Coordinates of C-alpha atoms in Angstrom, one line a residue:
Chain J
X1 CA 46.8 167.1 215.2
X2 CA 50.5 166.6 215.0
X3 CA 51.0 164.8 218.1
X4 CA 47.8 162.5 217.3
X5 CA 50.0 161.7 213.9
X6 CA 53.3 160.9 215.6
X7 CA 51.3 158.8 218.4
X8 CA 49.6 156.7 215.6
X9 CA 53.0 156.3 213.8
X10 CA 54.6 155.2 216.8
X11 CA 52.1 152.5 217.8
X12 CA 52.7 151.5 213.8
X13 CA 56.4 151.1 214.1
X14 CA 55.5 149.3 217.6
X15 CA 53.2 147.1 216.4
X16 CA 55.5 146.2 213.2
X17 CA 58.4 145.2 215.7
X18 CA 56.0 143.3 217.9
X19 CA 55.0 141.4 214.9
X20 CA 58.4 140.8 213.8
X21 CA 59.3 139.5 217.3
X22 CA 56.2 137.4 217.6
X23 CA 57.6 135.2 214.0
X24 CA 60.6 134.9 215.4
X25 CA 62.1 133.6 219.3
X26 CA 65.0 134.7 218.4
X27 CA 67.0 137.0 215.7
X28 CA 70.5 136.9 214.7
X29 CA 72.1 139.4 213.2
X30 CA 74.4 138.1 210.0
X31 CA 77.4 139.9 209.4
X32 CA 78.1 140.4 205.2
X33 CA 81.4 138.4 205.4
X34 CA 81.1 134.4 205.1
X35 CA 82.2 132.7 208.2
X36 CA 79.8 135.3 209.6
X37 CA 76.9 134.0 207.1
X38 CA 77.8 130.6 208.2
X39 CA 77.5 130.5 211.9
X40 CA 74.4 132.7 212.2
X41 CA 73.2 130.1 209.6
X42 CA 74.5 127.4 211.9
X43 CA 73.0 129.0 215.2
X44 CA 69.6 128.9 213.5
X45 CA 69.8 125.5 211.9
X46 CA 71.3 123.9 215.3
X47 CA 68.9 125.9 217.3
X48 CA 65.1 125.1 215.9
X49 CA 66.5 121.2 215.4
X50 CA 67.5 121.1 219.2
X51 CA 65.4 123.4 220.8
X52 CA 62.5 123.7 218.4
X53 CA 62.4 127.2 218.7
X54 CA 61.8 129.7 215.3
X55 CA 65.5 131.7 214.6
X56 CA 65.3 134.5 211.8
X57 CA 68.9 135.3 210.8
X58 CA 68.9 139.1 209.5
X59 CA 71.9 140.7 207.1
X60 CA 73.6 143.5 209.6
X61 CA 76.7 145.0 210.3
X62 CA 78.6 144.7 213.9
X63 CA 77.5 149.0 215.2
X64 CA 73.6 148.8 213.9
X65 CA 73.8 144.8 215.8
X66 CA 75.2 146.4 218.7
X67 CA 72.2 148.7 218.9
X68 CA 70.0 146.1 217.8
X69 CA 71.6 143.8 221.0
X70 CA 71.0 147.0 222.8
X71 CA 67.1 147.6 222.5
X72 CA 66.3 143.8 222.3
X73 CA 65.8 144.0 218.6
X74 CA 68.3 141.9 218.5
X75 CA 69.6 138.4 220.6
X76 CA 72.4 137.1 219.0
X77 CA 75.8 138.4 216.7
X78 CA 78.2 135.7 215.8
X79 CA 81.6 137.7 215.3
X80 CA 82.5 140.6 217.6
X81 CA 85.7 141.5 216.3
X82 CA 88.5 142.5 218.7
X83 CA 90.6 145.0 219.8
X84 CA 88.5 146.6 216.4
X85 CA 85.5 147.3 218.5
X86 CA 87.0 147.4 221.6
X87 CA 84.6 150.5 222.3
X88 CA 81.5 149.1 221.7
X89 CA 82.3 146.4 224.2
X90 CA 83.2 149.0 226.5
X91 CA 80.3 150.3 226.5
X92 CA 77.6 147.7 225.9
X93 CA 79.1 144.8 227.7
X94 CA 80.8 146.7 230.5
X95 CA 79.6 149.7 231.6
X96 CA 75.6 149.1 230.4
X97 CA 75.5 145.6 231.1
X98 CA 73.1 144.8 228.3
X99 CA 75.7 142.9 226.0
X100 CA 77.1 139.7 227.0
X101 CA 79.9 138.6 225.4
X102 CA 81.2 135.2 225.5
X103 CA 84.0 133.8 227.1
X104 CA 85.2 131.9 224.3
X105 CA 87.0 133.1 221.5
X106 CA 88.9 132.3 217.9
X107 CA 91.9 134.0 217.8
X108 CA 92.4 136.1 214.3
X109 CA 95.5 137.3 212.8
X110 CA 97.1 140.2 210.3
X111 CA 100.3 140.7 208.8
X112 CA 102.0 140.5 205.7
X113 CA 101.5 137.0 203.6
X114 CA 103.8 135.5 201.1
X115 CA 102.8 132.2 199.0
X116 CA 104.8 128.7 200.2
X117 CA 107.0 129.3 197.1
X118 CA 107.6 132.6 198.2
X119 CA 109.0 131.9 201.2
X120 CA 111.1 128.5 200.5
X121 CA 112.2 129.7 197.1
X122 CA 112.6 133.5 197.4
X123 CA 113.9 133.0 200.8
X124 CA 111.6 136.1 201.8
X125 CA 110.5 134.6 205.3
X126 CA 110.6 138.0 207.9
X127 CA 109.3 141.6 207.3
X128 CA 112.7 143.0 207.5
X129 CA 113.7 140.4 204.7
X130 CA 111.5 143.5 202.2
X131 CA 113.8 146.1 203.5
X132 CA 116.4 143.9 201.2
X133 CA 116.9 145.5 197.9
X134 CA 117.9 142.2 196.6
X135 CA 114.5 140.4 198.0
X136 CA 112.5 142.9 197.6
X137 CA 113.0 143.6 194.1
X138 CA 111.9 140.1 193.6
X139 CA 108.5 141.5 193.4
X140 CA 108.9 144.4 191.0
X141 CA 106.7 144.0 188.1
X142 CA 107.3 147.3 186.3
X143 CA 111.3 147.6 186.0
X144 CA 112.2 150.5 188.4
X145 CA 113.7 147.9 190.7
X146 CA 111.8 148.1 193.6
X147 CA 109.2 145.4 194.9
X148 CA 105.0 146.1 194.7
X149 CA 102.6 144.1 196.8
X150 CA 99.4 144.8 198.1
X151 CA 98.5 146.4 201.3
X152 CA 94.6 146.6 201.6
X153 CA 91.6 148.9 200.1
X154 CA 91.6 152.1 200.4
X155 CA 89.7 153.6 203.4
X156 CA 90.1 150.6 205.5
X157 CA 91.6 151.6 209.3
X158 CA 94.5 148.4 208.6
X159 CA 96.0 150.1 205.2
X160 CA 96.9 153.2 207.1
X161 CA 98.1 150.6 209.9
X162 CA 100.4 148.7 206.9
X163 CA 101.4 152.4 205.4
X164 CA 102.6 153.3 208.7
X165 CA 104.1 150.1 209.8
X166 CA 105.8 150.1 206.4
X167 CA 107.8 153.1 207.2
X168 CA 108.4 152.5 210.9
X169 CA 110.1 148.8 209.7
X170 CA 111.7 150.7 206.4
X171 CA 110.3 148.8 203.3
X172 CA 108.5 151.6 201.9
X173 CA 112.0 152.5 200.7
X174 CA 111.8 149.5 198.6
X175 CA 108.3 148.2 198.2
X176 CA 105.9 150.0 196.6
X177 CA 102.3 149.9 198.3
X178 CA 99.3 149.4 196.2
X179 CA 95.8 150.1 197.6
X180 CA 93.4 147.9 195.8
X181 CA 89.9 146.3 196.8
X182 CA 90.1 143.1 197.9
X183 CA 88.9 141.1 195.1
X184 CA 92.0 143.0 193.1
X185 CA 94.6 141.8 196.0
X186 CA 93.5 138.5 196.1
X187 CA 93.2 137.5 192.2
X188 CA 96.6 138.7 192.1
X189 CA 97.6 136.4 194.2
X190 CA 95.6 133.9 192.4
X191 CA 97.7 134.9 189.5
X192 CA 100.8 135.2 191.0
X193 CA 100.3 131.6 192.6
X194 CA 99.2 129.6 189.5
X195 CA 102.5 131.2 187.3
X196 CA 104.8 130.5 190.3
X197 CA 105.2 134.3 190.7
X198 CA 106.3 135.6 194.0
X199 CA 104.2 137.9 195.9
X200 CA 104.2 139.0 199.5
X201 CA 100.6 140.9 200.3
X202 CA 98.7 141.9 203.2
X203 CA 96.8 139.3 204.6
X204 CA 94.4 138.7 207.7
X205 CA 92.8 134.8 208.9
X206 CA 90.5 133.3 209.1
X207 CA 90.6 134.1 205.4
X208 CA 89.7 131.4 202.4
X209 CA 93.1 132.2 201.0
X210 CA 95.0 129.8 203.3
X211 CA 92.8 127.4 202.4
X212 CA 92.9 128.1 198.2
X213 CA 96.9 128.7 198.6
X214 CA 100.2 127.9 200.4
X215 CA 100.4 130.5 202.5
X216 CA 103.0 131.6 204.9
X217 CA 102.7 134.9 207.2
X218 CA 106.7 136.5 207.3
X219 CA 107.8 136.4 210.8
X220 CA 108.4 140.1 212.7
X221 CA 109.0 141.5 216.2
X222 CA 105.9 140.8 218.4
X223 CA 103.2 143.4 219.4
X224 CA 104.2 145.9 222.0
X225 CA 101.9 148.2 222.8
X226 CA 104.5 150.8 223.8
X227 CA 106.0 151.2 220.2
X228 CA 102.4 150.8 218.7
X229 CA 101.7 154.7 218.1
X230 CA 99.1 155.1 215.0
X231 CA 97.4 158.4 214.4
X232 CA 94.8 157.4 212.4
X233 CA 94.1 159.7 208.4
X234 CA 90.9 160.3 209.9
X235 CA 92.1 162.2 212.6
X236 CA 95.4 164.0 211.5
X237 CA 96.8 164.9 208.0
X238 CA 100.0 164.7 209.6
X239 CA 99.1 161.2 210.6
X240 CA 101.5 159.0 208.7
X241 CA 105.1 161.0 209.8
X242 CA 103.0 160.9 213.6
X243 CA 102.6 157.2 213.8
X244 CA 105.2 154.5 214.4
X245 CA 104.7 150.8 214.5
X246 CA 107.7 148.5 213.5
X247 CA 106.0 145.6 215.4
X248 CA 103.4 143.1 214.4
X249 CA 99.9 143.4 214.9
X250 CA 98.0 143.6 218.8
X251 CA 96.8 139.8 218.7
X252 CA 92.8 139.8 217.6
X253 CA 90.0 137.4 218.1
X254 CA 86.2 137.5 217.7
X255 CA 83.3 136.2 220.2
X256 CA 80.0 135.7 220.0
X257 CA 77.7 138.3 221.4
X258 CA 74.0 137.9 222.7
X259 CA 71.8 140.5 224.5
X260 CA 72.0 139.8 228.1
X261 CA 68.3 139.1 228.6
X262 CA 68.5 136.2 226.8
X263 CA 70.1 134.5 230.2
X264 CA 66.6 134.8 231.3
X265 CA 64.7 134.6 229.0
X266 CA 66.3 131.3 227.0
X267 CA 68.8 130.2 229.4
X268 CA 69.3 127.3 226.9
X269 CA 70.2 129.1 224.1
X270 CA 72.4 131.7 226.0
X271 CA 74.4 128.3 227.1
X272 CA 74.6 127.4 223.7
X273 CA 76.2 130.5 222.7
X274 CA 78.4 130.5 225.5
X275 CA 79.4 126.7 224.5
X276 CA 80.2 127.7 221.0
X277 CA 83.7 127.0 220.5
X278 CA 84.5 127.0 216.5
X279 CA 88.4 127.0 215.7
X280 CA 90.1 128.7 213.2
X281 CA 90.5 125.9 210.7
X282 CA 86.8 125.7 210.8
X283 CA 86.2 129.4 210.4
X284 CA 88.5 129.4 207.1
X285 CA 86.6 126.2 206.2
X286 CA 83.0 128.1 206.4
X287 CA 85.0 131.2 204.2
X288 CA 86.4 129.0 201.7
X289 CA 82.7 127.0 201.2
X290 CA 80.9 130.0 200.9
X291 CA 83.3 132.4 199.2
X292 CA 85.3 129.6 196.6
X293 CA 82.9 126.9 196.6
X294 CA 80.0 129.3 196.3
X295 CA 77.6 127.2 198.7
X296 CA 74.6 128.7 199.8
X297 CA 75.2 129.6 203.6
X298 CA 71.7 128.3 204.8
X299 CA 72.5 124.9 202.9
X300 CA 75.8 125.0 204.3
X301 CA 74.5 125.4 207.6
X302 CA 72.3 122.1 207.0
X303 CA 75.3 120.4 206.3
X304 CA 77.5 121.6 208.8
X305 CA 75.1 120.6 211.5
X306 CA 73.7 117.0 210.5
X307 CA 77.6 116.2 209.9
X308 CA 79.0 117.7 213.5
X309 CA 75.8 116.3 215.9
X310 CA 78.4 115.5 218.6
X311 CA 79.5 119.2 219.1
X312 CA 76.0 120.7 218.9
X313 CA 75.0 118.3 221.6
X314 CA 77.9 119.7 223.7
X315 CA 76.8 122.8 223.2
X316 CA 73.3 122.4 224.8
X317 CA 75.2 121.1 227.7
Chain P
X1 CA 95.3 150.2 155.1
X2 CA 98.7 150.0 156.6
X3 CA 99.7 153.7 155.5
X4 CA 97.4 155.1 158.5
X5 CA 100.1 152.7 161.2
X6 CA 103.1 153.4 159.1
X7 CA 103.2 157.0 160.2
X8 CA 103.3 156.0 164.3
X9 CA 107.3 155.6 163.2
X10 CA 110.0 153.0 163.8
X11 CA 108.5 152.6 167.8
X12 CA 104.7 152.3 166.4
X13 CA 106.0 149.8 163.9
X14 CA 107.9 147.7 166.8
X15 CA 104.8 147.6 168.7
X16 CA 102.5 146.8 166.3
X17 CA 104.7 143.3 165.3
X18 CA 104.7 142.4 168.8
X19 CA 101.5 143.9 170.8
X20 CA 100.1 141.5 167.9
X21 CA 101.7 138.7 168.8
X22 CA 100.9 139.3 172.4
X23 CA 104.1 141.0 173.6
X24 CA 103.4 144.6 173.6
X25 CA 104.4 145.1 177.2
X26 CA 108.4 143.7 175.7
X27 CA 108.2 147.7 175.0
X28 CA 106.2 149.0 177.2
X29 CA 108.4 148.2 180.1
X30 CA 111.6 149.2 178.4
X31 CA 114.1 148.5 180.3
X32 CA 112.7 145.6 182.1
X33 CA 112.8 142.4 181.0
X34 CA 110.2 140.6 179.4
X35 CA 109.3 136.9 180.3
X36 CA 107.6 134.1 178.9
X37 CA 106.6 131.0 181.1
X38 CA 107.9 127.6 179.4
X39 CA 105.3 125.1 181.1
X40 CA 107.6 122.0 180.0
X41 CA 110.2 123.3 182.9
X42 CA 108.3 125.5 184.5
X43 CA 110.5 128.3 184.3
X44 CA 110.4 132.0 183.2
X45 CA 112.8 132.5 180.1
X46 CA 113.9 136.5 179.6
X47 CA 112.2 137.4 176.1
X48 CA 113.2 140.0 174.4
X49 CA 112.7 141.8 171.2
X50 CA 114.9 139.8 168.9
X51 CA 113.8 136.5 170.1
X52 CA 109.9 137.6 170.0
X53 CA 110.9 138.4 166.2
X54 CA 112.6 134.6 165.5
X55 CA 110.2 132.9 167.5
X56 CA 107.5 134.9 164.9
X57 CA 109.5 134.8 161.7
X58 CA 110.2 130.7 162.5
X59 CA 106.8 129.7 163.8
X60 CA 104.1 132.1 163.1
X61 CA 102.1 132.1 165.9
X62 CA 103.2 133.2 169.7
X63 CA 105.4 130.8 171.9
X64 CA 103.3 127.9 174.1
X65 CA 102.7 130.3 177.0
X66 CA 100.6 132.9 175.0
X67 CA 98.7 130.6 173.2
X68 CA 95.5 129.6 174.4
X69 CA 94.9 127.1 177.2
X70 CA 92.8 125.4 180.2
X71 CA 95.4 126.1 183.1
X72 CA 94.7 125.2 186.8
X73 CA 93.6 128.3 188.4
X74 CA 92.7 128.6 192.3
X75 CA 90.5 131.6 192.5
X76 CA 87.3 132.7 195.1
X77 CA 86.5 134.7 191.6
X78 CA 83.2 132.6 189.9
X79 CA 83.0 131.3 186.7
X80 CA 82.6 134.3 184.0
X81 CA 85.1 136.6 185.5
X82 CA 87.7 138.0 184.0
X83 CA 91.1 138.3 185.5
X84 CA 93.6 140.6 183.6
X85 CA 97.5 140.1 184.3
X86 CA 99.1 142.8 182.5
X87 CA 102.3 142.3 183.7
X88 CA 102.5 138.5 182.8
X89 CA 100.6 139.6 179.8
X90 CA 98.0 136.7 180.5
X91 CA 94.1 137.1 180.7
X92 CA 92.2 134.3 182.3
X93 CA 88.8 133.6 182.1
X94 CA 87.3 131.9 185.2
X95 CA 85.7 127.9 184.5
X96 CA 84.1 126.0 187.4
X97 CA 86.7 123.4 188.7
X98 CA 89.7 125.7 189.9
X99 CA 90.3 126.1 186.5
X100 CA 90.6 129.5 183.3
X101 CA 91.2 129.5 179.9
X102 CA 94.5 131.4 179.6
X103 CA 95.3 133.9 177.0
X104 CA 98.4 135.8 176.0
X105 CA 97.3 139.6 175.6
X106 CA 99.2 142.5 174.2
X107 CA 98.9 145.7 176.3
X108 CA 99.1 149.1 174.8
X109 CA 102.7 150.8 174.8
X110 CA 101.8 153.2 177.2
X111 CA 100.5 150.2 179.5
X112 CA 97.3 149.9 180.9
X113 CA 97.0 153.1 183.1
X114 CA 94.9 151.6 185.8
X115 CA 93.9 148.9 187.7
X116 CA 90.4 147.6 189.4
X117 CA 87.5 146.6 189.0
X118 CA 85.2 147.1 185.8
X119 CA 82.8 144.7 184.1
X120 CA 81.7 143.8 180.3
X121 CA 79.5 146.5 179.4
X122 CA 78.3 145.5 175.7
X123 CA 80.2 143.5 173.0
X124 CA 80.4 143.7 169.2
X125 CA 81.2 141.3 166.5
X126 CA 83.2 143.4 164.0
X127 CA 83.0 146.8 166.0
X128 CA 83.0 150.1 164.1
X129 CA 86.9 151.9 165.6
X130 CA 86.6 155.4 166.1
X131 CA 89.8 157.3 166.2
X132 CA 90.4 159.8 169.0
X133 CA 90.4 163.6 168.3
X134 CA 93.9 164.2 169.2
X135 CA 94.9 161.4 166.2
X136 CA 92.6 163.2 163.6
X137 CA 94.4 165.8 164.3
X138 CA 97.4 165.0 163.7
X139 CA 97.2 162.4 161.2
X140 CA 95.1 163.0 157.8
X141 CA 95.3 159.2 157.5
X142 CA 93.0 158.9 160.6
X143 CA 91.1 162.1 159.7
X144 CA 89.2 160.1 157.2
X145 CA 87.8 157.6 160.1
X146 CA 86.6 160.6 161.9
X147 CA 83.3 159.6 162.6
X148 CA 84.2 156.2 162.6
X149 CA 86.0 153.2 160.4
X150 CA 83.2 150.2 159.7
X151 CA 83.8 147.0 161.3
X152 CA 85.4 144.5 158.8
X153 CA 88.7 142.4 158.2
X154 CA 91.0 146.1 157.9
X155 CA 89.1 147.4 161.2
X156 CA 92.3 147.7 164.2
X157 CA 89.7 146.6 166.4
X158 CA 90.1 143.0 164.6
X159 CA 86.7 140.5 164.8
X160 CA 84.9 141.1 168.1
X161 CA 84.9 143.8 171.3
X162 CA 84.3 144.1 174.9
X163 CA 83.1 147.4 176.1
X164 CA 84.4 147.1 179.6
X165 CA 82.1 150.0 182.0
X166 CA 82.1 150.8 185.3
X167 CA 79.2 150.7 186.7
X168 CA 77.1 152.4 183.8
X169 CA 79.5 154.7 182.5
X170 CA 82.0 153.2 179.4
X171 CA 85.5 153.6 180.2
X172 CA 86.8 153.6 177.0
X173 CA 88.7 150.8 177.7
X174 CA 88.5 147.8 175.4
X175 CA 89.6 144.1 175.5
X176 CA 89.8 143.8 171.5
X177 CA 91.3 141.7 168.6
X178 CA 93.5 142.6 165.9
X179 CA 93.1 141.4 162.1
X180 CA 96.8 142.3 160.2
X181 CA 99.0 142.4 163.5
X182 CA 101.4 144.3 161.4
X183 CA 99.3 147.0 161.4
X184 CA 98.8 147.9 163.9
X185 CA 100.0 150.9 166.1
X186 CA 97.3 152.8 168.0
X187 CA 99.3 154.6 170.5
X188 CA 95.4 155.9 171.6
X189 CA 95.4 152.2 173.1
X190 CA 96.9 153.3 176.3
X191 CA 94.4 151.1 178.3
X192 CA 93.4 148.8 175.8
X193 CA 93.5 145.0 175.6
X194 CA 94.8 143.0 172.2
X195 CA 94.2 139.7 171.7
X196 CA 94.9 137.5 168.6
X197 CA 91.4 137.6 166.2
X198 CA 91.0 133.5 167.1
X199 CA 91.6 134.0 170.8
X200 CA 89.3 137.4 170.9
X201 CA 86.4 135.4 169.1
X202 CA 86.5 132.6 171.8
X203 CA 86.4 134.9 174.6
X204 CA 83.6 136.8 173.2
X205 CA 82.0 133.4 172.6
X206 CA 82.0 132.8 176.5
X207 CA 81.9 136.0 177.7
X208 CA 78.4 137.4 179.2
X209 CA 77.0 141.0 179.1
X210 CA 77.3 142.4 182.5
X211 CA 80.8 139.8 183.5
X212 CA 83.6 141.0 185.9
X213 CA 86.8 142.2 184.7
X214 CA 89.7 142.3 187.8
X215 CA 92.6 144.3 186.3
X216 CA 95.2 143.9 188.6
X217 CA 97.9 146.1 189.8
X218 CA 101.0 144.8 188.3
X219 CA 102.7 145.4 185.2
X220 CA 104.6 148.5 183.9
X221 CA 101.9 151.4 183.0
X222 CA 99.5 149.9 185.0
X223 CA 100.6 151.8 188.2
X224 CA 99.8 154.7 186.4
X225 CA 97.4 156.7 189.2
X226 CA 97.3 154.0 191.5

């Protein structure tokens, strides 16, 4: 009787993701930040006007898209982060075969930020300029003389990055890092920038800040991967006086992703993907119209399409 | 009235004049310097207890920068929200356009204590104040508001409160006026928000049941378990 149940709730759930499929030709997964919201929005719109085909876009996150890209429940993700997942491309895209990623990417940044007046006025313009007591107390707000800013939210994997990057270049001697969420960072600098405050935070593009302020990233030594050592919390509870890493960030980027199937199955659309070649600038764009300007991504999307017909069409090439 | 604030001492008397006046923080961060923006050169002036005392004494209101305005303000934050700068002893309240209406606030002597994210829980036009236990305690002034002093011009809560919660739970924090400045000394504010009765009654007037309230980092106290 048991086994009659679970084979009756399997061909449920089957039937339920055969209906799903049949709505749509293809599904892209949304990720909850905006420029993600955008071009999956974007995909869609450009996609059933081109191609006349029927695009759902559905709200998930890059590991349960992965899976989704995996088992065909999903064809397309607009922003695979990397080196973040760096494993899930290893072992979707490379060893299994059944993720393609494309060839194009937009590169992405982190570091530490400072406003323009910051930087011209302040004369704070390098990472080692914090390890200045004179600079950095600039940026003390509560009179013991050394500097605050901002270095991300608590449990994200780049705070413990900044928190050990802070020691290994020597300004947690005289900054004093704050973990905040986002929206607490940011306003601050919203604050900080409409009193002509100084402020040097942790910052990563494309973001809308550097589109709502004048925002300069301090200058450090570049990325070498033989002084990057991080140990992450998760991992050690000696992991801070383990890790070392008094050099800027690994370069990142993001790609689109689509299940490899789709090269058969839509050739046209995987070309698409595989065409789509959005620049920074416009990634911030999408952030700041969705995130400052409050547009509704699918009405963005409209927008962004009827007013950019040229690059869709060299897309579909 | 004024017996029950007399008591906090010379201090409680110090902060009272000038948390009223929107300067609290000139004491909470002793030995720090104080600031006030002058937006006709766009420069930070060091303010410090004497002055805040002439400015009072000559003008009777606040200087410029505390007084409330429409300022230019870039923010991703929508219209509604409420963005608390302790340390600048501002509070803006996000408009559409890029722009807030500024206030100056006065922060409790023993700062804010925290920092985040909360939101306006409930609000009350002449709220009842209820003293805390350890204050009933110790002062038989405040023992007699026990269970609570009725809203009304004499009330240190002054003509309107905001309840700020997070999630569904109050925090006891308060954004809150303040009817007599002079007499006011609650050193149980650690945490709360003073604005002048005026300003408090135009925020309230604006203000929506369920609004965001970004406290940010900065400022003395507010690091305080951060």
């Amino acid at each position: 009787m048991k086994a009659l149940w679970q084979s009756v709730c399997t061909v449920a759930v089957l039937s339920g993701g055969l209906l799903q499929a049949a709505a749509a030709d293809l599904v892209v997964a949304a990720p909850s930040w905006p420029s993600g919201q955008a071009s999956a929005n974007i995909m869609k719109v450009a996609l059933e006007k081109s191609l006349g085909i029927k695009v759902d876009v559905q709200d998930m996150g890059t590991l349960i898209a992965f899976t989704g890209l995996d088992t065909g429940a999903v064809d397309v993700y607009p922003e695979v982060w990397r080196p973040n997942f760096d494993t899930l491309v290893q072992r979707y895209v490379t060893d299994k075969g059944t993720i393609h990623l494309s060839p194009r990417n937009v590169p992405a940044t982190q570091g530490l930020c400072v406003t323009k007046k910051t930087y011209d006025e302040f004369g704070v313009r390098d990472v080692a300029d914090l390890k200045d007591p004179a600079k950095a107390k600039v940026f003390d707000t509560d009179g013991d003389g050394k500097g605050e800013m901002w270095i991300g939210a608590t449990g994200w994997l780049s705070t413990d990055v900044e928190r050990v990057r802070a020691k290994s270049y020597g300004y947690d001697a005289t900054m004093t890092l704050l973990e905040m969420p986002e929206e607490v960072g940011m306003s601050a600098v919203d604050a900080a920038a409409a009193t002509d405050k100084p402020i040097v935070f942790y910052c990563y593009s494309p973001h809308h800040v550097f589109q709502l302020h004048e925002i300069k990233q301090l200058s450090e030594p570049a990325f070498d991967p033989a002084k990057w050592k991080i140990v992450l919390q998760a991992d050690d509870p000696m992991w801070l006086s383990k890790s070392e890493a008094p050099v800027a960030w690994k370069p990142s980027s993001f790609s689109v992703a689509y299940a490899a199937a789709l090269q058969k199955r839509l050739p046209q659309v995987a070309k698409f993907l595989d065409n789509i070649d959005f620049s920074t600038d416009e990634v911030t764009a999408m952030s700041y119209a969705l995130e400052v300007e409050r547009q509704d991504p699918a009405e963005y999307a409209k927008q962004w399409v009827s007013t950019h017909e040229d690059r869709i069409k060299a897309w579909l090439r | 009235m004024a017996e029950i604030w007399r008591l906090r001492g010379r201090r409680g008397w110090a902060a009272a004049l000038f948390i009223a006046v929107g300067l609290g923080a000139a004491l909470a961060q002793a030995g720090s310097t104080t600031q006030i923006f002058d937006p006709k050169t766009h420069k930070w002036i060091n303010y410090d207890r004497k002055k805040a005392r002439q400015y009072y004494a000559a003008h009777g209101q606040v200087p410029d920068a505390f007084r409330r305005q429409i300022v230019p303000f870039r923010t991703a934050e929508k219209p509604g929200t409420i963005i608390i700068d302790g340390n600048q002893h501002f509070l803006y309240l996000v408009l559409p356009g890029l722009k807030a209406v500024r206030y100056g606030i006065g922060v409790g002597r023993e700062g804010f204590g925290w920092a985040g994210i909360v939101r306006v829980g409930r609000t009350a036009e002449w709220p009842t104040w209820t003293p805390p236990a350890e204050m009933v305690a110790r002062d038989p002034n405040a023992a007699k508001y026990a269970n609570g002093m009725p809203g009304g011009p004499d009330n240190p809560l002054g003509a309107r409160a905001l309840y700020l919660y997070q999630g569904d739970q109050d925090t006891i924090y308060r954004i809150h006026g303040t009817p007599e400045p002079w007499t006011i000394g609650l050193d149980v504010s650690s945490g709360c928000i003073r604005m002048n009765n005026d300003d408090i009654v135009d925020l309230h007037s604006q203000v929506q049941v369920g609004a965001k309230v970004v406290v940010l980092m900065q400022g003395a106290a507010l690091y305080k378990g951060v």
